[in-house]
JSON list of C-alpha atoms in Angstrom, two decimals:
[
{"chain": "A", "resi": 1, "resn": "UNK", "atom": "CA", "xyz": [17.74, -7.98, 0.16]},
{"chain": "A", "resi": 2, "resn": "UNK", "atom": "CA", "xyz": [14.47, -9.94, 1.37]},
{"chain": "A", "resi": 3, "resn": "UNK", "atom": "CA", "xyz": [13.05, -12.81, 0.03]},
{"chain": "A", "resi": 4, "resn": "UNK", "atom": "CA", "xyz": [11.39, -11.97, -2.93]},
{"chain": "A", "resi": 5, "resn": "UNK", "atom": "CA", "xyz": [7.93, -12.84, -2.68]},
{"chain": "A", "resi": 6, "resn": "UNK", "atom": "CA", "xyz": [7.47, -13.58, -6.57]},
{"chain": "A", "resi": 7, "resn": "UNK", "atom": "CA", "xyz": [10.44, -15.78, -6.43]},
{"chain": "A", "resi": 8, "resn": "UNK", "atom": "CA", "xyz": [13.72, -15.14, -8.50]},
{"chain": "A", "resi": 9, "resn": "UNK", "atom": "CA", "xyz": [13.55, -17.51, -11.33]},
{"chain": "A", "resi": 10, "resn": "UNK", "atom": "CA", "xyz": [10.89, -16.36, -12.94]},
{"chain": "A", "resi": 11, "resn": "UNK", "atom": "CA", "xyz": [11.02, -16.78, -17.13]},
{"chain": "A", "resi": 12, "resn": "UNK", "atom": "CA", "xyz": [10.10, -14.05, -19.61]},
{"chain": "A", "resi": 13, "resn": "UNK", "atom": "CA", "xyz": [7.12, -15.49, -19.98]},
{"chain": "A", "resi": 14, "resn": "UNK", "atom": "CA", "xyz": [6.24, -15.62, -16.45]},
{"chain": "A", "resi": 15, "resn": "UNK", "atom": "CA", "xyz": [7.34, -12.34, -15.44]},
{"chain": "A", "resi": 16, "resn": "UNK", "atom": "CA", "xyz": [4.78, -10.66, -18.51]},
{"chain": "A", "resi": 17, "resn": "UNK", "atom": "CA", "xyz": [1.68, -12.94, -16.74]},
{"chain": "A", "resi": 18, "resn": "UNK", "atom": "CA", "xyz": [2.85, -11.22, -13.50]},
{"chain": "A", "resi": 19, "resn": "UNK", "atom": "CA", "xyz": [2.73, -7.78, -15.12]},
{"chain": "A", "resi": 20, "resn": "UNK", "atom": "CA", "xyz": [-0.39, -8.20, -15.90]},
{"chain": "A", "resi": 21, "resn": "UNK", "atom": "CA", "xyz": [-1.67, -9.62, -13.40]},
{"chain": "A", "resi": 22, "resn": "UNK", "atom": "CA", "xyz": [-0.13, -6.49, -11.41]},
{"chain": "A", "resi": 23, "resn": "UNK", "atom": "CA", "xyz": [-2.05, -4.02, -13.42]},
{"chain": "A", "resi": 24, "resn": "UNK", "atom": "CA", "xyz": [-5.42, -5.77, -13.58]},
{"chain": "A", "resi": 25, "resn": "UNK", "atom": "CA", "xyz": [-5.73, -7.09, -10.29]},
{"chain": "A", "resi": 26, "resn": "UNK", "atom": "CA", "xyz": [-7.16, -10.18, -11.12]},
{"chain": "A", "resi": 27, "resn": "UNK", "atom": "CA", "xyz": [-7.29, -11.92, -14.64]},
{"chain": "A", "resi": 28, "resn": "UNK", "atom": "CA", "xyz": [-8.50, -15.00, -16.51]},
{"chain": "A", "resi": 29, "resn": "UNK", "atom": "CA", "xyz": [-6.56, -17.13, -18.77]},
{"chain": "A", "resi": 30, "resn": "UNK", "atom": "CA", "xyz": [-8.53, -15.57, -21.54]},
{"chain": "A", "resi": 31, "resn": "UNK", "atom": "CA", "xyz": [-7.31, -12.10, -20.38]},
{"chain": "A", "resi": 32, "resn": "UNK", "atom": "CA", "xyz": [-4.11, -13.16, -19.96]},
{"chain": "A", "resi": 33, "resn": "UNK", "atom": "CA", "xyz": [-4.00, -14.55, -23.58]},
{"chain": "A", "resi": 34, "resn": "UNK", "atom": "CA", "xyz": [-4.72, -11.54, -24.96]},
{"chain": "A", "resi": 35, "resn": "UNK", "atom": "CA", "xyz": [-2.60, -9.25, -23.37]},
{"chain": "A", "resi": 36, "resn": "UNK", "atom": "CA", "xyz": [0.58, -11.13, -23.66]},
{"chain": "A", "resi": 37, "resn": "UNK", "atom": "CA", "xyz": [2.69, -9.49, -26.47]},
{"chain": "A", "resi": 38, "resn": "UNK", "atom": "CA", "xyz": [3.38, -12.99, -29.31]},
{"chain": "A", "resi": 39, "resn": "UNK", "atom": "CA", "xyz": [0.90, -15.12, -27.23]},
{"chain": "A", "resi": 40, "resn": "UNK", "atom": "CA", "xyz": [1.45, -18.55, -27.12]},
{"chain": "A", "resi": 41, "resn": "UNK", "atom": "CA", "xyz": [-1.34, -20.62, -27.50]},
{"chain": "A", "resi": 42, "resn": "UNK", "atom": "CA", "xyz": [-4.34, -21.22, -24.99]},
{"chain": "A", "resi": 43, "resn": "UNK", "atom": "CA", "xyz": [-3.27, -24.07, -23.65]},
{"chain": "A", "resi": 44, "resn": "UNK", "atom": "CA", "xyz": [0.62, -23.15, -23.49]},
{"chain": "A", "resi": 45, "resn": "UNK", "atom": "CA", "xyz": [-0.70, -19.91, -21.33]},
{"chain": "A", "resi": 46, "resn": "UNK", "atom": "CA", "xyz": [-2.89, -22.58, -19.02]},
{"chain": "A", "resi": 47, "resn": "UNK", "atom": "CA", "xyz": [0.51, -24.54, -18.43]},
{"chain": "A", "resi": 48, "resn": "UNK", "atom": "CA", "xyz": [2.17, -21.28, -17.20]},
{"chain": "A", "resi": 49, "resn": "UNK", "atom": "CA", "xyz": [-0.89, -20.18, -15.22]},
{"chain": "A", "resi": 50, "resn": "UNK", "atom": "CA", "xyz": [-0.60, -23.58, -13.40]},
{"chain": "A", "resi": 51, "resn": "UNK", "atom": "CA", "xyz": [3.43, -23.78, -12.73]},
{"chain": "A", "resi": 52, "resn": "UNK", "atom": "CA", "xyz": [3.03, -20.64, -11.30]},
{"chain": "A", "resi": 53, "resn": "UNK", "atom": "CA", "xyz": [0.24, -21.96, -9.06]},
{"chain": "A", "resi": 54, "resn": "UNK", "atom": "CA", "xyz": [2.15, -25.18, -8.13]},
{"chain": "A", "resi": 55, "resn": "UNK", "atom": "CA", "xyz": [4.60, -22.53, -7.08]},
{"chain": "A", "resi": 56, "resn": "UNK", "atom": "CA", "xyz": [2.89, -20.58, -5.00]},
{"chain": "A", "resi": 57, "resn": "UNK", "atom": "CA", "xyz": [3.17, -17.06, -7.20]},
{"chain": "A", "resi": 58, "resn": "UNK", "atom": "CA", "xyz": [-0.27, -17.10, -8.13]},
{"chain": "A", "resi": 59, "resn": "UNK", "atom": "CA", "xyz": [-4.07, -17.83, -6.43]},
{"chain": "A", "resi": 60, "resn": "UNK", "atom": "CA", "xyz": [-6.62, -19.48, -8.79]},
{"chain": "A", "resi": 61, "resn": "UNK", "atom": "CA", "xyz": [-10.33, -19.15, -8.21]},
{"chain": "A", "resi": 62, "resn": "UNK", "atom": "CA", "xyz": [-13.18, -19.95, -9.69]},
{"chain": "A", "resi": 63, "resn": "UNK", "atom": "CA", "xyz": [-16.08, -17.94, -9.94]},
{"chain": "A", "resi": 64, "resn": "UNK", "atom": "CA", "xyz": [-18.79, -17.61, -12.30]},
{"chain": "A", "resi": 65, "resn": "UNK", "atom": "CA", "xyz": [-17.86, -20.83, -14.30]},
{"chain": "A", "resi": 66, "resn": "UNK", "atom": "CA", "xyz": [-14.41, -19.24, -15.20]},
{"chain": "A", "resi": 67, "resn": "UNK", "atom": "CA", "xyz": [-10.96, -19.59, -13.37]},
{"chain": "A", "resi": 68, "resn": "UNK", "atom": "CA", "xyz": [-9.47, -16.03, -12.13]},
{"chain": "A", "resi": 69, "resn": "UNK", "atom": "CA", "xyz": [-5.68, -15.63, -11.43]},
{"chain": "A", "resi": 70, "resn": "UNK", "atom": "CA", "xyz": [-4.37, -13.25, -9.25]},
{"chain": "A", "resi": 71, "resn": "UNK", "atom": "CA", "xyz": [-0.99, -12.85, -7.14]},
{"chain": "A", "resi": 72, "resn": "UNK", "atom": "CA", "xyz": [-0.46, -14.38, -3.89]},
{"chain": "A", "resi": 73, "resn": "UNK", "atom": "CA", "xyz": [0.85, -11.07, -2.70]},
{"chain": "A", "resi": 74, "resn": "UNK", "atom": "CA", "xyz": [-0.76, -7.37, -2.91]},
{"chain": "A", "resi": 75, "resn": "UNK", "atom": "CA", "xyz": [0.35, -5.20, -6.59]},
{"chain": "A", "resi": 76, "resn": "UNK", "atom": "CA", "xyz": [2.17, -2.92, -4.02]},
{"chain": "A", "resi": 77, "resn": "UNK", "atom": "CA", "xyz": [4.37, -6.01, -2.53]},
{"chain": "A", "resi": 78, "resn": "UNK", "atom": "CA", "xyz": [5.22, -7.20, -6.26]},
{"chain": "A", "resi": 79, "resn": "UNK", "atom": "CA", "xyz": [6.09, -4.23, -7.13]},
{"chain": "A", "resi": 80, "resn": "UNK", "atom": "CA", "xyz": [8.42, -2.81, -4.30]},
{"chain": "A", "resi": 81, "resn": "UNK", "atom": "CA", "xyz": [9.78, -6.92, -5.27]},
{"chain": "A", "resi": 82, "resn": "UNK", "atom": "CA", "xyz": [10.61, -5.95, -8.69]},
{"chain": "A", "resi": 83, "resn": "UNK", "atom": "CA", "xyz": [11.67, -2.57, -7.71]},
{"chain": "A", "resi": 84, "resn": "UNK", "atom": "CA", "xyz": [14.63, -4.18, -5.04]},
{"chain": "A", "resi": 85, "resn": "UNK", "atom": "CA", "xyz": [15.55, -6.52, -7.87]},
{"chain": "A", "resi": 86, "resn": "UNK", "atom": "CA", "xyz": [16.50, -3.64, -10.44]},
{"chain": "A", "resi": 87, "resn": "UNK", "atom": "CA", "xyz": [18.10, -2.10, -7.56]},
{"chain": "A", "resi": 88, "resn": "UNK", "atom": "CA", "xyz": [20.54, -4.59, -6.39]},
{"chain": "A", "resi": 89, "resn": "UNK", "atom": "CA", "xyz": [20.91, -6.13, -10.19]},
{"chain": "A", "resi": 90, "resn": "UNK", "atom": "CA", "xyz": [21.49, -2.62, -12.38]},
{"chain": "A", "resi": 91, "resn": "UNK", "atom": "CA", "xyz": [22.36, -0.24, -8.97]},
{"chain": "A", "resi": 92, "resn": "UNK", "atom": "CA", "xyz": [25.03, -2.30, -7.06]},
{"chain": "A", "resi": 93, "resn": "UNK", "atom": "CA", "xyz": [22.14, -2.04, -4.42]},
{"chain": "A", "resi": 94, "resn": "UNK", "atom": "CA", "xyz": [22.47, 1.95, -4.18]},
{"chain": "A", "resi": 95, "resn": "UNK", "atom": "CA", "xyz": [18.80, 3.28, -3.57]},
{"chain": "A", "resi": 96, "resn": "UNK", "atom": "CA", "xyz": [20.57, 6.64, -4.14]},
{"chain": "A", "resi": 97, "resn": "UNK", "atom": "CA", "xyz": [21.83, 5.62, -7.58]},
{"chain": "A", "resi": 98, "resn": "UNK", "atom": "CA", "xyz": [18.56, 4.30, -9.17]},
{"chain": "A", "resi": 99, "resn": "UNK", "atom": "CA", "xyz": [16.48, 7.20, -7.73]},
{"chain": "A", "resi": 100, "resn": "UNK", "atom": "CA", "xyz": [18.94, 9.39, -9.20]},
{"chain": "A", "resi": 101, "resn": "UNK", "atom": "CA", "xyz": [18.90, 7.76, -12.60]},
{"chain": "A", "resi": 102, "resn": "UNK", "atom": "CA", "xyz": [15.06, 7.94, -12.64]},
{"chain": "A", "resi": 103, "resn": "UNK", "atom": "CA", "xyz": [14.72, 11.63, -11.61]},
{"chain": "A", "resi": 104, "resn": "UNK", "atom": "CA", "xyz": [17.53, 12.20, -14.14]},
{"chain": "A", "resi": 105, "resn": "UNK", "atom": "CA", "xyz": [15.32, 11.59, -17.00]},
{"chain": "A", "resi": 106, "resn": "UNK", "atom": "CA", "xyz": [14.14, 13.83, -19.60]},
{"chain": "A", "resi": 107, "resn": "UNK", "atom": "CA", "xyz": [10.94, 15.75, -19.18]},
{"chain": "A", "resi": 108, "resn": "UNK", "atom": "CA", "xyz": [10.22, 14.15, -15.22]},
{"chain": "A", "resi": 109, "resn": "UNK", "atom": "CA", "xyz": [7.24, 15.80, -13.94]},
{"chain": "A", "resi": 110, "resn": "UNK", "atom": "CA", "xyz": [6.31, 15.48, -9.94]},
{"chain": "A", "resi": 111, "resn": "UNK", "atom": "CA", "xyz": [3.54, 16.62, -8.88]},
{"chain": "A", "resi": 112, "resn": "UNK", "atom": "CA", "xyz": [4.08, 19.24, -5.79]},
{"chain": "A", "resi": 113, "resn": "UNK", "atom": "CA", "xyz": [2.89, 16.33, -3.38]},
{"chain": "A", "resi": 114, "resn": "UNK", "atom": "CA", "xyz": [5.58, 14.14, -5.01]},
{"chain": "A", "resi": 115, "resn": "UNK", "atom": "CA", "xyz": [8.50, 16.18, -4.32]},
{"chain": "A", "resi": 116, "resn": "UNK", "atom": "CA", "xyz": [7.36, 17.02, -0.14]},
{"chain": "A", "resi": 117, "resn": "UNK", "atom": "CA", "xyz": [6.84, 13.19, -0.41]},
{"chain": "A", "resi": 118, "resn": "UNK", "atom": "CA", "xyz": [10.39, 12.40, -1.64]},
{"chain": "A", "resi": 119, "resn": "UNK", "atom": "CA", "xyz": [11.86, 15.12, 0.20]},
{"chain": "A", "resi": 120, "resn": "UNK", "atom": "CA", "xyz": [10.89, 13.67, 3.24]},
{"chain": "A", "resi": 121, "resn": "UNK", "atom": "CA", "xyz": [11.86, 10.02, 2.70]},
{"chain": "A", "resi": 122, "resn": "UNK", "atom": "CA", "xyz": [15.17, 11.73, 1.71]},
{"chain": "A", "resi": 123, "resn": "UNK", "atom": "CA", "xyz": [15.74, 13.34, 5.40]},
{"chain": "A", "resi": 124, "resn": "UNK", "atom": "CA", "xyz": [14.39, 10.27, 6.79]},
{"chain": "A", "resi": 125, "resn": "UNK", "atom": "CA", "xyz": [17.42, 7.99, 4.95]},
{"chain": "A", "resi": 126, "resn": "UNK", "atom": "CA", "xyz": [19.76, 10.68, 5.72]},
{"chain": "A", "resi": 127, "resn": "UNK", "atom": "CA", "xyz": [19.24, 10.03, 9.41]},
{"chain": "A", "resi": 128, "resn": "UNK", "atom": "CA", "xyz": [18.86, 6.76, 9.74]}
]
């Protein structure tokens, strides 16, 4: 597997900033406070905000006499990261096996466009 661009040792804690962060786009601490499920405090949210700065996971900006937090890479690249991690930690690292177990699910839906979509990438693996 590649690097992963988020870095592997990530805490609980760290990981549900980077969720956010993933769906929002861009956050502040504020933001972040409130949608963390059993937020800490302010300032214990701050001290994560800033590891993950120091590390390199997240950009800080300020604008508008607030500081904004956003990921160092694009949504899409954090979450094709997460993505390979679940498939090499729960799959053995078989793409086949995880796509299986998520078409497998009850009540999956895909959209007409979906399934050409998938069906392609499928004849693409098969020949490569």
């Amino acid at each position: 597997m590649k690097s992963d661009p988020l870095g592997d040792n990530l805490s609980k804690r760290e990981r549900q900033v980077i969720e956010i962060l993933v769906r929002r786009g861009r956050a502040s601490a504020r933001e972040i406070e409130q949608d963390l499920p059993d937020a800490p405090t302010y300032s214990a949210v701050r001290s994560i905000l800033r590891l993950l700065v120091d590390r390199g996971v997240l950009v800080k900006s300020h604008e508008d006499g607030r500081d904004w937090f956003s990921l160092h890479v694009s949504p899409q690249k954090a979450r094709l990261s997460a993505l390979s991690r679940m498939v090499t930690r729960f799959f053995d690292n078989s793409v086949g096996d995880a796509a299986v177990a998520l078409l497998g699910q009850r009540n999956v839906k895909l959209s007409e466009e979906e399934a050409q979509k998938l069906y392609k990438l499928i004849e693409e693996a098969r020949k490569s």
